[in-house]
Structures are given as structure tokens and as C-alpha cells.
C-alpha positions in Angstrom: -13.0 -1.4 10.4 -11.9 2.2 10.1 -9.1 1.3 7.7 -11.5 -0.5 5.5 -13.8 2.5 5.4 -10.9 4.8 4.5 -9.9 2.4 1.7 -13.4 2.4 0.2 -13.7 6.2 0.5 -10.3 6.7 -1.1 -11.2 4.5 -4.1 -14.7 6.0 -4.6 -13.9 9.7 -4.1 -10.5 10.1 -5.6 -9.8 7.5 -8.2 -6.3 8.2 -9.5 -3.0 6.3 -9.4 -1.8 8.2 -6.4 -4.9 7.5 -4.5 -4.9 3.9 -5.6 -1.6 3.7 -3.7 -3.4 5.2 -0.7 -6.2 2.7 -1.0 -3.6 0.0 -1.1 -2.1 1.4 2.1 -5.5 1.4 3.9 -6.3 -2.2 2.7 -2.9 -3.3 4.0 -3.7 -1.7 7.4 -7.2 -3.3 7.4 -5.6 -6.7 6.7 -3.1 -6.2 9.6 -6.1 -5.4 11.8 -7.8 -8.7 10.9 -10.2 -7.7 8.2 -10.9 -10.9 6.2 -11.6 -9.2 2.8 -8.8 -6.7 3.0 -6.1 -8.9 1.4 -8.3 -9.7 -1.6 -9.2 -6.0 -2.1 -5.5 -5.0 -1.6 -4.4 -7.5 -4.2 -7.0 -6.2 -6.7 -5.7 -2.6 -6.3 -2.2 -3.9 -6.4 -2.7 -5.0 -10.0 -3.3 -1.3 -11.0 -0.1 -0.1 -9.4 3.4 0.2 -10.7 6.1 -1.4 -8.5 7.0 2.1 -7.3 3.4 2.9 -6.3 3.1 -0.5 -4.6 6.3 0.2 -2.6 5.0 3.6 -1.6 1.7 2.1 -0.5 3.6 -0.5 1.6 5.8 2.2 3.2 2.8 4.3 4.0 1.0 1.3 5.5 4.0 0.5 7.7 4.1 4.1 8.8 0.4 4.0 9.8 0.8 0.7 11.6 3.9 2.1 13.5 1.8 5.1 14.5 -1.1 2.9 15.8 1.4 0.9 17.8 2.9 4.0 19.3 -0.4 5.5 20.2 -1.7 2.3 21.8 1.5 1.8 23.7 1.2 5.3 25.1 -2.4 4.8 26.2 -2.0 1.4 27.8 0.5 -0.1 30.2 0.8 -3.7 31.1 1.7 -4.1 34.8 4.0 -6.9 36.0 0.9 -8.5 37.5 -0.6 -9.1 34.0 -3.3 -6.4 34.2 -3.7 -3.6 31.7 -4.2 -0.1 32.9 -4.8 3.1 31.0 -2.3 5.8 31.4 -3.7 9.0 33.0 
């Protein structure tokens, strides 16, 4: 998934405590999107974080997930007849 790729890129390109929190965020997003390995990878990164960094990663992940939900809800509408239409 895209979130998984962002997590890997963040870890490889910018290894630092701040970016480990970002990697934690992307692994959390990937897990929420159904990536089976994301939870394990997130937990590994979690061990390198302080409680404050972990909380920041969780907050950032929730923000990304809220944004995804908002974008998707603006793109698609479910009609009362059970069909899904894209908004024009």
C-alpha cells in the first residue's frame, strides 16, 4: 500500500527519532488499511520511541486517517438505493 511505502521510505531515507515517529504514523495508517505486516513493523519502531514520540505518531496517524475519510466521503456518495456514485 502507499502508506507502507511511505513508512519504508521514511525509515531508509531519514533515520532519526522524529522520522521514526513519522514511520510509526505510516505503519499505523497501513495497518488501518489492512496491511498484514504493518502492525509488526509499527511495533518494532515503537520500541525506539519515547512515550511522547509514540503519542505524536498516533496523533499524526489519526489525522491522516481522518483526512482519508474526508476525501473519500467527498468523492463518493451512497444513494438511498444502495448504489455508490462518484460526485461530479
